[in-house]
XYZ file of C-alpha atoms in Angstrom:
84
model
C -34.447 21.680 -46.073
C -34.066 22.063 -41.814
C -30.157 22.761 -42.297
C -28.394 26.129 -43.970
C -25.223 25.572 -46.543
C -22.936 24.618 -43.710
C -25.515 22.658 -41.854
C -24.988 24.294 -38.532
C -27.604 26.800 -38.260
C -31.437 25.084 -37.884
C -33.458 26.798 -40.661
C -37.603 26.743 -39.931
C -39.678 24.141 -42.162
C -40.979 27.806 -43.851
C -37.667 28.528 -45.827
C -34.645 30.935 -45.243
C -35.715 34.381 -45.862
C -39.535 33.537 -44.166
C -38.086 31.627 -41.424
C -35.637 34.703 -40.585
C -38.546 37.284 -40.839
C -40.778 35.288 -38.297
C -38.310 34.688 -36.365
C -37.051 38.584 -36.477
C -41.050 39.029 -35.196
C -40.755 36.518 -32.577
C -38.044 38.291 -31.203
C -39.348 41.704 -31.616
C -42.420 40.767 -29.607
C -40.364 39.113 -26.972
C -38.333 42.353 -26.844
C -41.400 44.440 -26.444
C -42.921 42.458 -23.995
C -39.711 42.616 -21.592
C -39.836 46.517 -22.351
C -43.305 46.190 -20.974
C -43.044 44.215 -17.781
C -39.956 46.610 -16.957
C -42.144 49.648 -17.287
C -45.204 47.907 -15.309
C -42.461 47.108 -12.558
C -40.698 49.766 -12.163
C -43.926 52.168 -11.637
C -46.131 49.744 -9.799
C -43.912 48.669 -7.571
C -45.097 49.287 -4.759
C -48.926 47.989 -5.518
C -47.637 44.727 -6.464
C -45.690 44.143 -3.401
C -48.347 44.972 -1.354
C -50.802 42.728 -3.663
C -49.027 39.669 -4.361
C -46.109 39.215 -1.277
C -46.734 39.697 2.410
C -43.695 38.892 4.462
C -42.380 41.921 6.641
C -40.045 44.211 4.850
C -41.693 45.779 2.147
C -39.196 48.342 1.245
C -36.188 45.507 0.203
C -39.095 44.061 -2.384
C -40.120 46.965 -3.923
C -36.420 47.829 -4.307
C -35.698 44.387 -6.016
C -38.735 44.754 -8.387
C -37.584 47.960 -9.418
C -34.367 46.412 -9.768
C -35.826 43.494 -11.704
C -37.724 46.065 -14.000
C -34.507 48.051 -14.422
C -32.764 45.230 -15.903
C -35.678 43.523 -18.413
C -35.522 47.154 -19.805
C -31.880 46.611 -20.594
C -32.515 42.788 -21.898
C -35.536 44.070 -24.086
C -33.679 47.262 -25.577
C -30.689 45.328 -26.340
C -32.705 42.735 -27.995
C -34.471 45.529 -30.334
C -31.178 47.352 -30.838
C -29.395 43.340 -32.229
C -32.526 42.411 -33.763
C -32.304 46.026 -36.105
């Protein structure tokens, strides 16, 4: 069955209650992830900027990745704080 009682919500080809749980998973590890990219970006900044991009000012992109980090730590917290 792909559809729930009120056939708006797409159910995975697994079932209801195993569909839900690996899809509870899926979204954990997505969640975790973001928490982890935020970290890596926040810290290492600087050593990625100077790795990966070489135009001029490298003050205004190590200020945006931190920026960037700052806010996949918010999207991947939120996501563990819905998903529990």
């Amino acid at each position: 069955r792909f559809y729930d009682k009120n056939n708006k919500i797409l159910v995975l080809i697994l079932g209801r209650k195993r569909g839900c749980l690996i899809l509870k998973i899926i979204l954990l590890l997505i969640a975790t992830l973001a928490l982890v990219c935020g970290v890596k970006f926040i810290y290492d900044a600087r050593p990625i900027v100077k790795k990966y991009f070489s135009f001029g000012d490298k003050n205004e992109a190590t200020l945006g990745l931190k920026i960037l980090g700052f806010l996949l730590l918010i999207i991947g917290s939120l996501m563990m704080y819905f998903i529990y």
